[in-house]
Coordinates of C-alpha atoms in Angstrom, one line a residue:
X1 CA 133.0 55.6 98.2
X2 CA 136.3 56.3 100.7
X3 CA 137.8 59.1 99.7
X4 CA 142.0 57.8 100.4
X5 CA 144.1 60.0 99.6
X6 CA 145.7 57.8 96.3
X7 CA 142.5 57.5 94.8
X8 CA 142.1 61.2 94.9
X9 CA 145.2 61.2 93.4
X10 CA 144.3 58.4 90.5
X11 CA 141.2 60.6 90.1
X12 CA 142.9 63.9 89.5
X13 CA 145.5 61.9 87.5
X14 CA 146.9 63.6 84.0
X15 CA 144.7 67.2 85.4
X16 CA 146.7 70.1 86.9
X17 CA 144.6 72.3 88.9
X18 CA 145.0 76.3 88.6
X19 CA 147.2 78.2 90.7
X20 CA 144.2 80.6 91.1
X21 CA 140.5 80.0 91.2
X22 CA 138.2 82.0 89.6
X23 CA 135.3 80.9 91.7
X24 CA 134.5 79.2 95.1
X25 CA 132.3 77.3 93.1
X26 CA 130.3 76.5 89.8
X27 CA 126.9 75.1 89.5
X28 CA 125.1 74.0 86.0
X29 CA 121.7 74.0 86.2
X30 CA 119.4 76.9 87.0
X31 CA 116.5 74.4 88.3
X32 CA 115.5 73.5 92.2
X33 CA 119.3 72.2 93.1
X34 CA 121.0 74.6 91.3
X35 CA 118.8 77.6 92.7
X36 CA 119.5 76.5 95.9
X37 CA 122.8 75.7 95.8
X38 CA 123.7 79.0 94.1
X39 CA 121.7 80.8 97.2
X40 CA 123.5 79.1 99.8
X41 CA 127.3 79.4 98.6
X42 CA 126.2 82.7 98.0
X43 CA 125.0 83.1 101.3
X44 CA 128.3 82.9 103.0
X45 CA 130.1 84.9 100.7
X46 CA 131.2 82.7 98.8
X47 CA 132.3 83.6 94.9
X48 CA 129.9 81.5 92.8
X49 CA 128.8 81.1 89.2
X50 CA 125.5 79.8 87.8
X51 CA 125.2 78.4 84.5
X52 CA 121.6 78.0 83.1
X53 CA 121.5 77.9 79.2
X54 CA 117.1 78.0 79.1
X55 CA 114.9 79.4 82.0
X56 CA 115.3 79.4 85.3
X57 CA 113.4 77.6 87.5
X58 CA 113.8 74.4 85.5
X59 CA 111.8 71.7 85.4
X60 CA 110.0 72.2 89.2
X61 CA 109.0 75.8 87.9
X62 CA 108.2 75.5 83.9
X63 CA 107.3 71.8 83.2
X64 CA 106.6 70.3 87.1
X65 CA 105.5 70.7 90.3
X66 CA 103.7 74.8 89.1
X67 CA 101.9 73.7 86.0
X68 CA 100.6 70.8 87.5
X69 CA 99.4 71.4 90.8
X70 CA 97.6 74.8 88.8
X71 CA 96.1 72.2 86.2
X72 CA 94.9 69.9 89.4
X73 CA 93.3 72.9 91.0
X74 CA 91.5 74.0 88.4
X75 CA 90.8 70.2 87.8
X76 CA 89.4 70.1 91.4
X77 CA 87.0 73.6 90.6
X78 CA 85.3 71.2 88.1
X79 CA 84.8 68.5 90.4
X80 CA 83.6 70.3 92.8
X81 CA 81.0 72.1 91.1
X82 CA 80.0 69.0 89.5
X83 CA 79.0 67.7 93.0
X84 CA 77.7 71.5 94.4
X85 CA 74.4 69.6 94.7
X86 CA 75.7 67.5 97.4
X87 CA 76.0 70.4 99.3
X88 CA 72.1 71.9 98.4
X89 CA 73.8 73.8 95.9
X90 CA 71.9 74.0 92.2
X91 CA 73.5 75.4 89.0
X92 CA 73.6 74.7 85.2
X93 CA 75.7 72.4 83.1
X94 CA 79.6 72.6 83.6
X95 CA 81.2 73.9 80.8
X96 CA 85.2 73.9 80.9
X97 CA 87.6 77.0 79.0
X98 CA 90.5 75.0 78.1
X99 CA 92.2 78.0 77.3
X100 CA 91.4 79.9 80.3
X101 CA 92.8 76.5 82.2
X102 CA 95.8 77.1 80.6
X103 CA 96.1 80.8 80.8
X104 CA 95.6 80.0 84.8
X105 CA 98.0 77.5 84.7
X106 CA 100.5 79.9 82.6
X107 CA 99.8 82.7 85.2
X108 CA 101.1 80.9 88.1
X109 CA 104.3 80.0 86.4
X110 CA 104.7 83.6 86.0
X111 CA 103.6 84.5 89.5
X112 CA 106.4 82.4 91.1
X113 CA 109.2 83.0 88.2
X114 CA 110.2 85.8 90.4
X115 CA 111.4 83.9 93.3
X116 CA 113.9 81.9 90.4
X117 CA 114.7 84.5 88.6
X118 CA 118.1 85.9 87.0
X119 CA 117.5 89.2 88.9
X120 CA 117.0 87.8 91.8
X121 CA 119.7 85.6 92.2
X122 CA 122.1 88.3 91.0
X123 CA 120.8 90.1 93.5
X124 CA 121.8 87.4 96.3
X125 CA 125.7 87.6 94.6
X126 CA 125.4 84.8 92.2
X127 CA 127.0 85.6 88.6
X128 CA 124.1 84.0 86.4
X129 CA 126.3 82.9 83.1
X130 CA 124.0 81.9 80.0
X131 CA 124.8 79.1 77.9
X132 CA 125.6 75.4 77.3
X133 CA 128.7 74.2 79.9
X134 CA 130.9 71.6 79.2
X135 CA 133.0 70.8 82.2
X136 CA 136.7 70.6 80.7
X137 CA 138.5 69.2 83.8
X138 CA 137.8 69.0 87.5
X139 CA 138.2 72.6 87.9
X140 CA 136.9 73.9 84.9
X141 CA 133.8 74.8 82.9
X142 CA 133.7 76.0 79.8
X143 CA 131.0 78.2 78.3
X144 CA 131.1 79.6 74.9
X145 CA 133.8 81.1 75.2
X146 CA 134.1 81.3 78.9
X147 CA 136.2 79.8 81.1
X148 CA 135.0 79.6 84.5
X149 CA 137.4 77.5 87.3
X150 CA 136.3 76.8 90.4
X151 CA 137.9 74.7 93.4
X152 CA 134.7 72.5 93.3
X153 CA 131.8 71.8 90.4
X154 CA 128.2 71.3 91.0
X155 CA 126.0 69.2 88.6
X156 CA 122.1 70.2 88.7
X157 CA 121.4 69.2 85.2
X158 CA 118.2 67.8 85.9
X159 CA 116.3 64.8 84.6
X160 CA 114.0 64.5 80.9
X161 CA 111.0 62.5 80.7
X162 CA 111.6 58.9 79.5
X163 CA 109.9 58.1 76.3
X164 CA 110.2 54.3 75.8
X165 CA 111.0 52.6 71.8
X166 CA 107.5 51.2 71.1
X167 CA 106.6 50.9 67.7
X168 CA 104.3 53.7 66.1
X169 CA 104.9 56.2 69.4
X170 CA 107.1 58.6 67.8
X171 CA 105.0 59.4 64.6
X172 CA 101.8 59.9 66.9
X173 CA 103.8 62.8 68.6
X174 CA 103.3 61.8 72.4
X175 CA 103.4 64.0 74.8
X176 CA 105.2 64.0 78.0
X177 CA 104.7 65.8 81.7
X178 CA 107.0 68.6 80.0
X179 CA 105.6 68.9 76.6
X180 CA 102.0 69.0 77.8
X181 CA 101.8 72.0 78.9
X182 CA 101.6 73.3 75.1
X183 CA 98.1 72.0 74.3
X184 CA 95.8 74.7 73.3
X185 CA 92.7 72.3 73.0
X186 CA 91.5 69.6 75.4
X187 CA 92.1 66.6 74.1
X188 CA 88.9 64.5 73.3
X189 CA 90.5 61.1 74.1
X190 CA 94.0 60.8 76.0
X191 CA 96.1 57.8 76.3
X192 CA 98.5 57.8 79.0
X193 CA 101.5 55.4 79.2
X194 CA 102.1 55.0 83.2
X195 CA 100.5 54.4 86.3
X196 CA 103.1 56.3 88.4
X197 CA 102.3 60.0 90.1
X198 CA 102.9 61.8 87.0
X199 CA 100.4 59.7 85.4
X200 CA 98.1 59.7 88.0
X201 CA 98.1 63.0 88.7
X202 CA 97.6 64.6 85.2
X203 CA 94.9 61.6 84.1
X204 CA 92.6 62.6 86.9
X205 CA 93.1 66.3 86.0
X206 CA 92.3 65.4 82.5
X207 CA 89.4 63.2 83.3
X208 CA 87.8 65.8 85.6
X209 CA 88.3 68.3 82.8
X210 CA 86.3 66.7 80.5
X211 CA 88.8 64.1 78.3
X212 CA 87.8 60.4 78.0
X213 CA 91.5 59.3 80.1
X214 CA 92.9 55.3 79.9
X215 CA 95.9 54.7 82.0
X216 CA 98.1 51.9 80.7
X217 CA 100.4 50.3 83.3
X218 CA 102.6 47.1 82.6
X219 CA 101.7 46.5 87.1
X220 CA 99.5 45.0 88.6
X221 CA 98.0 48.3 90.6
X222 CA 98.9 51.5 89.8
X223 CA 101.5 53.8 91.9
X224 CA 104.1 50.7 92.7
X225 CA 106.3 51.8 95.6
X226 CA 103.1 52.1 97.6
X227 CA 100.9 49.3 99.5
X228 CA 98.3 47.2 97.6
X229 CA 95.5 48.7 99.9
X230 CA 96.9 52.3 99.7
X231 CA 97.2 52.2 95.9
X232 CA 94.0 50.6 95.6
X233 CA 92.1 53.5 97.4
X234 CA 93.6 56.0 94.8
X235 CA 92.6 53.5 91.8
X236 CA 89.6 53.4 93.2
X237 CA 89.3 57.5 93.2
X238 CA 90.3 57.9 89.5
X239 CA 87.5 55.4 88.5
X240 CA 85.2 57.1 90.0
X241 CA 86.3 59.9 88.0
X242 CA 85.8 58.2 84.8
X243 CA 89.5 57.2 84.1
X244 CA 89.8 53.6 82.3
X245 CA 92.3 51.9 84.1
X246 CA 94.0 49.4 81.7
X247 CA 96.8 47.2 84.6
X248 CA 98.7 44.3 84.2
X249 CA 99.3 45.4 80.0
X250 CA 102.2 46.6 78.4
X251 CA 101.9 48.9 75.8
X252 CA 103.5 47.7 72.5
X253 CA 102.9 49.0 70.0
X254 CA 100.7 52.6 68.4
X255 CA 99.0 52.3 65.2
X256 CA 97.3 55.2 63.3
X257 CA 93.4 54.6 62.9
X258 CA 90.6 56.6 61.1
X259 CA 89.6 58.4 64.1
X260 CA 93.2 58.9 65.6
X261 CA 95.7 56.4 67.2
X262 CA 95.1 53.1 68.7
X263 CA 97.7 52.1 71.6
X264 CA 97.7 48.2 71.3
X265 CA 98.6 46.8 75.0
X266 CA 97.9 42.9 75.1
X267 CA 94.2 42.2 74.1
X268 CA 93.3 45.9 74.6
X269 CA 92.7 48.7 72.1
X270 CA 93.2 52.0 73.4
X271 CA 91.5 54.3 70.9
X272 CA 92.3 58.2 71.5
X273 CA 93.3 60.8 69.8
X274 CA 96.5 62.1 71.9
X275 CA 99.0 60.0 73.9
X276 CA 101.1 61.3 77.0
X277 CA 103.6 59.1 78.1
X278 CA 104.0 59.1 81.7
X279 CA 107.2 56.6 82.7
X280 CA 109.1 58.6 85.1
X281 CA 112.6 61.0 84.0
X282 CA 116.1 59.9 83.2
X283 CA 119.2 61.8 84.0
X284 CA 120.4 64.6 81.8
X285 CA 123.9 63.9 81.9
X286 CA 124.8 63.9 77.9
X287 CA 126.8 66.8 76.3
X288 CA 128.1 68.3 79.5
X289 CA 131.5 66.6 79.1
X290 CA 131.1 64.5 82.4
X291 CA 132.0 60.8 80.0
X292 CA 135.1 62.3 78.6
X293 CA 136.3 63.4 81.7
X294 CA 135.9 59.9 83.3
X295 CA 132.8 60.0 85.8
X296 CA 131.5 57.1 86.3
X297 CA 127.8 56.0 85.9
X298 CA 125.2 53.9 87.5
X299 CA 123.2 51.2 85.6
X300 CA 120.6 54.3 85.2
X301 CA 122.7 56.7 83.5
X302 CA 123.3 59.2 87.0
X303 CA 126.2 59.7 87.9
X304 CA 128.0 57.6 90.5
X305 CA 127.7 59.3 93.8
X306 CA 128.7 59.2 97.5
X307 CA 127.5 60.0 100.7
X308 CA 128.1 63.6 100.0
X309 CA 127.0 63.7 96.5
X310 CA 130.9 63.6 95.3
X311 CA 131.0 61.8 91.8
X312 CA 134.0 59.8 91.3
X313 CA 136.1 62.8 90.7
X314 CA 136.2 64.4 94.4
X315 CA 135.8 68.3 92.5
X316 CA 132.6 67.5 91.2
X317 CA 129.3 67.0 92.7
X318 CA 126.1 66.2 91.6
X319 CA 122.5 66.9 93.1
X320 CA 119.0 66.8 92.3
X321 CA 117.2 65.2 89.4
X322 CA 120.3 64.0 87.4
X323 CA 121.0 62.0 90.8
X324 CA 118.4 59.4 89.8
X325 CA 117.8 59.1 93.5
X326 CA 114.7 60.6 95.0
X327 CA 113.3 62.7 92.2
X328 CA 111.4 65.5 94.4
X329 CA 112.0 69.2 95.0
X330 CA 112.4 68.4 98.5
X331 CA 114.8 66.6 98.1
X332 CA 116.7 68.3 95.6
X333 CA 116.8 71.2 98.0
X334 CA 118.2 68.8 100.7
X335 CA 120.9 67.4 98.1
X336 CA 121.6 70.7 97.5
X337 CA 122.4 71.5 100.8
X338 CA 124.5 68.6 101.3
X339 CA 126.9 69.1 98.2
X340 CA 127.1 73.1 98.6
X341 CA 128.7 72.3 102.3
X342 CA 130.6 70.0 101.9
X343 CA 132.0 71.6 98.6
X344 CA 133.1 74.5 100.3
X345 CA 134.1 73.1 103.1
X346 CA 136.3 69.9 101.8
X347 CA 138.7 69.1 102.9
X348 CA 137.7 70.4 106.5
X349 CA 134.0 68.8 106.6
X350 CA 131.6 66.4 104.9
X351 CA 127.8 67.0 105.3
X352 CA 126.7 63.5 104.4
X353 CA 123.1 63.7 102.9
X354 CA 120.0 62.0 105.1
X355 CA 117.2 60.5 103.0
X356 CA 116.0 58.3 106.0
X357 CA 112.7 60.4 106.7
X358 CA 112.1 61.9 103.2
X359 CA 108.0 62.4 102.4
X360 CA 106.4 62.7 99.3
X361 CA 103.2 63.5 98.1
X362 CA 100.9 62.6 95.0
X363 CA 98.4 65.3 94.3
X364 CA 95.4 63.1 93.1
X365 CA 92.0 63.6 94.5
X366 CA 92.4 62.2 97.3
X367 CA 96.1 63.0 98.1
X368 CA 98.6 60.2 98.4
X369 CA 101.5 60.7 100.9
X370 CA 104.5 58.5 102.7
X371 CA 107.5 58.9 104.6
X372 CA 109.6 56.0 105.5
X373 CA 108.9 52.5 105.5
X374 CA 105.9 51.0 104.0
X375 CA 104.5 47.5 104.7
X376 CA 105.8 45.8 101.4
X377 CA 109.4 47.5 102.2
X378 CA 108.9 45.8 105.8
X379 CA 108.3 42.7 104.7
X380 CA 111.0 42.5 101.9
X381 CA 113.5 44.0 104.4
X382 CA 112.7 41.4 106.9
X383 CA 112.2 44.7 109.4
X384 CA 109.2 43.4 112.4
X385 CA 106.4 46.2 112.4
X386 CA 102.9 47.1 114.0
X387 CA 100.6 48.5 111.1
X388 CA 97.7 50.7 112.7
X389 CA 94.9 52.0 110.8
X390 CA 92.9 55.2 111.4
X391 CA 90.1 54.9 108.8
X392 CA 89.4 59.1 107.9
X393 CA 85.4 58.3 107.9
X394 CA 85.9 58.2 111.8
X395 CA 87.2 62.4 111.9
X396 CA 84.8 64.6 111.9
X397 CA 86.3 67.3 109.8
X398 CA 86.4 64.5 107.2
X399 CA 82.9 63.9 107.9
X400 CA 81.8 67.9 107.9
X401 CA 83.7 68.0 104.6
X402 CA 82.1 64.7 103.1
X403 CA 85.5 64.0 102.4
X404 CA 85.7 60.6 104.2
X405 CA 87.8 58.8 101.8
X406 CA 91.3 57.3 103.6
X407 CA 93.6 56.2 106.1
X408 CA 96.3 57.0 107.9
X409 CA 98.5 53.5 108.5
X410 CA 101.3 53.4 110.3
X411 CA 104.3 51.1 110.5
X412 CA 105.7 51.1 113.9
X413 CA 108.9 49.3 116.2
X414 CA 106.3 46.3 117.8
X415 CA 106.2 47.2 121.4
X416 CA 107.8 51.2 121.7
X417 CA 105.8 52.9 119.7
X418 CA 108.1 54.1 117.5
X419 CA 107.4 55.6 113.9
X420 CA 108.9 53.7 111.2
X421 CA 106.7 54.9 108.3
X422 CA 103.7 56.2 107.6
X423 CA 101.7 56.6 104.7
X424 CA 98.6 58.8 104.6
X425 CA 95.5 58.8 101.6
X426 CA 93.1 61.0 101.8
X427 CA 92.1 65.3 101.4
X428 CA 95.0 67.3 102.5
X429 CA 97.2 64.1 103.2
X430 CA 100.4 66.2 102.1
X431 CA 99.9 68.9 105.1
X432 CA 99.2 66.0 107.6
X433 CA 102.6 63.6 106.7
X434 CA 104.0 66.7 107.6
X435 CA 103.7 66.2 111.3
X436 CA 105.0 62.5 111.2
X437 CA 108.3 63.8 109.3
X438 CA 108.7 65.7 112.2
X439 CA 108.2 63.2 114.6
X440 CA 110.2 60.5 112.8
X441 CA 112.9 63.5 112.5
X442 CA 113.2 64.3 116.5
X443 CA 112.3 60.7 117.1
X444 CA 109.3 61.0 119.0
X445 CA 106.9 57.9 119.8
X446 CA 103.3 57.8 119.1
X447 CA 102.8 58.6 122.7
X448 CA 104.3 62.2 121.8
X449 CA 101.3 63.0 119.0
X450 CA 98.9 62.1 121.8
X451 CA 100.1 64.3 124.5
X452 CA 100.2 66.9 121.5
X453 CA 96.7 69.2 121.7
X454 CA 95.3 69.6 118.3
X455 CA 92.9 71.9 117.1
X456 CA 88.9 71.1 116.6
X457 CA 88.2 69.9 114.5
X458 CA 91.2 69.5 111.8
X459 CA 92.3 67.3 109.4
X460 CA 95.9 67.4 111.4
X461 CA 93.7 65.6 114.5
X462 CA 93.8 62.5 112.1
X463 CA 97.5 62.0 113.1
X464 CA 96.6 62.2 117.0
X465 CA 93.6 59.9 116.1
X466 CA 95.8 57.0 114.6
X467 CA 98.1 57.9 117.3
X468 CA 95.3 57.0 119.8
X469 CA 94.2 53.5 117.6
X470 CA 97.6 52.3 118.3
X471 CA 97.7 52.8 121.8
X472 CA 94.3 51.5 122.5
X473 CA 95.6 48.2 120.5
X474 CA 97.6 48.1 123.3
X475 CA 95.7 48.9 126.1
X476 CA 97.1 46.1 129.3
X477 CA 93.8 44.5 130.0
X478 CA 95.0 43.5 133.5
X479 CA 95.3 47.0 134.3
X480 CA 92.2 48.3 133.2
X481 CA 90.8 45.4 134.9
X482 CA 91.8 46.3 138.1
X483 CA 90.8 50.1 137.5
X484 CA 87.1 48.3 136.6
X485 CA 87.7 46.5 140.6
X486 CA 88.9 49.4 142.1
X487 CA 86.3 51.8 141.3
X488 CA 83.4 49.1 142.1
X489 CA 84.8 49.0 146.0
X490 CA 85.1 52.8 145.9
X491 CA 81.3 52.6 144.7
X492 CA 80.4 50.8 147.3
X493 CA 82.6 52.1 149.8
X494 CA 83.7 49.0 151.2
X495 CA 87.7 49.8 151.3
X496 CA 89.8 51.6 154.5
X497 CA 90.8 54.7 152.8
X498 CA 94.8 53.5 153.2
X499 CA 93.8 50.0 151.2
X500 CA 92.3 52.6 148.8
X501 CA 95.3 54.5 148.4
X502 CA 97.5 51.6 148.4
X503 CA 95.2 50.4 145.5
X504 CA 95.5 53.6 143.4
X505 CA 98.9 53.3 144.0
X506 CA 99.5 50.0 142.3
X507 CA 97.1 50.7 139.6
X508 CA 98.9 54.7 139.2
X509 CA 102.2 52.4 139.0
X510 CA 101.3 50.2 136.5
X511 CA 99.5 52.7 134.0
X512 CA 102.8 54.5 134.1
X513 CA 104.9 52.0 133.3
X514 CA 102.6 51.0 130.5
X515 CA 102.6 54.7 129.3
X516 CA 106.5 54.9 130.0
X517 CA 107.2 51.8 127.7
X518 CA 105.4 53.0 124.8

């Protein structure tokens, strides 16, 4: 959106801004954005107020990323030992503590709550102000009784699981990725509504803990911004763990059975005896004022946002979650960022925000990671790519760990070698896209990984390994061809040694030109 100077003025129309500020700026929402927001205003001395009215950390802390990934690991503890005898190791039956699970799962929310806290971040210089805000103007936000003015607003509000209007949900008491984290028994039989990461993630935990799991997803494979082959390898993995995959089936409608709830989704009948729905997060955006006061929303319910993550009212930003954009702690942080600087330094600067090379991870067993383009988005974009494919039962720290499961596939600029996306499936595949951010970041080639030494044996080598595929795709035959010539007459000695030289010359010209090209 350009930012003229008469729409400023429509959008400050009938609003008179104080003669004094209060605050450099205000932020609502103690969760990833407004965390880091709050620390970097803070940073530069900035005067800034933090409005959370439940507990910090948000959603990534107390219902997200920390619950989860504790649940998955002690998820992966019973998978492993289940298969100890793969590695000449012999024990009894597994038996699984759900409420030692939890209490593990509880104890590394409070391990981390620390790093989020209250103390903490008054410690840094932010004012931490408790209760509900309602933003009053574009330079004001209300609390209680509170009333805290600020040249520019942040929104961090966060995002709340969607929970769809099927018939006969709401009287079985679903539960969603925040509400789940109150179960005190393992749940015999689980339903889950979604094939995304959320669902993913959580039925494979569940199944590996000892539930009877069905995924219901209205697609045709599960995980749907990903590749048929990639999101077919991770299918694949949760079968094996015992999860029923129900694809291609809506769920319509829940009705209450002898032995529980029944999810009816076409011609199946899902029997179990708890159901989590798993369909992604909307924005939080009600209550807070933002309608009255005239922001405009997308189709999704986020608010309308620029470059900069300025709504339509140039005081007020938004980041993170309530965005609807890229719904990661990563990239809240980076939203974050973006809005804090330009904030405080409007009218001066703008620090557009970059989403071009953004990864993300799902933690299923194996891992799931991408950043940039994938094939479909190729093809639908009409964008001309190489795909290479570095199977992971070719590297031998995959094959020491009998982890071979995988690929790395790349989407590359046909003919430079350069990285246009790359998606990753396999043990540890969120440490490994890690290096092709990078790479896509400082735009470096293929070429670059190669020349890069790696550690022996890793699972990082798999990125110089696929590196390698592509470039022996593209191996010139005509040169290697007259290497093969070349070294049969220095065999048998029958070239002058300046013909010789003149012949390594050539060849030495034409391998560099090849390697200088890619």
């Amino acid at each position: 959106m350009k930012r003229s100077w008469w729409r400023r003025r429509q959008a400050f129309a009938g609003h008179r801004p104080p003669t004094v500020f209060a605050y450099d700026l205000v932020v609502i929402g103690g969760g990833a954005a407004g965390l880091v927001a709050s620390a970097i205003a803070a940073a530069v001395r900035a005067r800034v107020a933090l409005v959370e009215r439940a507990d910090m950390g948000g959603e990534c802390l107390n219902t997200g990323c920390v619950p989860s990934k504790a649940l998955i690991r002690c998820a992966r503890a019973a998978a492993e030992a289940r298969s100890a005898v793969t590695y000449g190791i012999h024990h009894g039956d597994v038996t699984i503590d759900f409420a030692a699970v939890m209490a593990y799962v509880r104890g590394a929310i409070t391990a981390i709550a620390p790093h989020d806290s209250e103390e903490r971040f008054r410690s840094l210089g932010v004012e931490v102000v408790r209760g509900d805000a309602v933003v009053s103007d574009p330079w004001t936000v209300v609390v209680g009784e509170k009333r805290l003015t600020a040249r520019a607003i942040i929104v961090a509000t966060g995002a709340s699981p969607k929970v769809p209007d099927i018939p006969g949900l709401a009287a079985s008491d679903p539960l969603t990725s925040d509400s789940v984290w109150g179960l005190t028994a393992l749940p015999a039989r689980l339903a889950i509504i979604g094939g995304g990461p959320i669902g993913c993630e959580l039925g494979q935990a569940f199944a590996r803990l000892g539930s009877q799991v069905t995924i219901i997803h209205a697609g045709s494979h599960l995980l749907e911004r990903e590749d048929d082959d990639i999101a077919a390898l991770i299918g694949t993995a949760l079968a094996a763990d015992g999860v029923r995959l129900v694809l291609g089936q809506r769920a319509e409608r829940v009705e209450r059975s002898d032995a529980g709830w029944c999810v009816i989704a076409g011609d199946q009948r899902v029997a179990c005896d708890r159901i989590l729905v798993a369909l992604g997060r909307v924005p939080r955006i009600n209550g807070f004022g933002l309608d009255q006061l005239g922001v405009r929303l997308t189709k999704s319910g986020a608010p309308e946002t620029d470059d900069c993550l300025r709504t339509t009212i140039p005081s007020i930003f938004a980041c993170g979650d309530v965005t609807g954009r890229q719904q990661f702690t990563h990239a809240a942080a980076q939203q974050a960022w973006a809005a804090t600087a330009t904030a405080l330094a409007d009218p001066i600067k703008s620090f557009p925000y970059d989403d071009q090379v953004l990864p993300w991870v799902t933690y299923t067993a194996p891992e799931c990671a991408r950043v940039g383009l994938s094939e479909r988005q190729a093809t639908e974009q009409h964008v001309e790519v190489e795909i290479t494919r570095y199977e992971l039962a070719e590297l031998d720290r995959a094959i020491t760990e009998g982890a071979t499961t995988g690929m790395v596939k790349i989407c590359s600029a046909p003919g430079s070698g350069k990285i246009l996306g790359v998606a990753i499936v396999g043990a540890h595949a969120g440490e490994t896209i890690a290096e092709f951010s990078l790479a896509m970041k400082r735009g470096l080639k293929l070429k670059d990984l190669i020349s890069t030494v790696h550690a022996y044996p890793t699972w990082a080598e798999a990125a110089r390994n696929a590196a390698l595929a592509h470039q022996r795709a593209h191996v010139p035959q005509r040169v290697i061809a007259l290497l093969g010539r070349y070294f049969t007459w220095r065999r048998q000695r029958r070239l002058g040694w300046l013909l010789a030289v003149t012949m390594m010359l050539l060849i030495a010209g034409g391998v560099a030109l090849w390697w200088f090209v890619l």
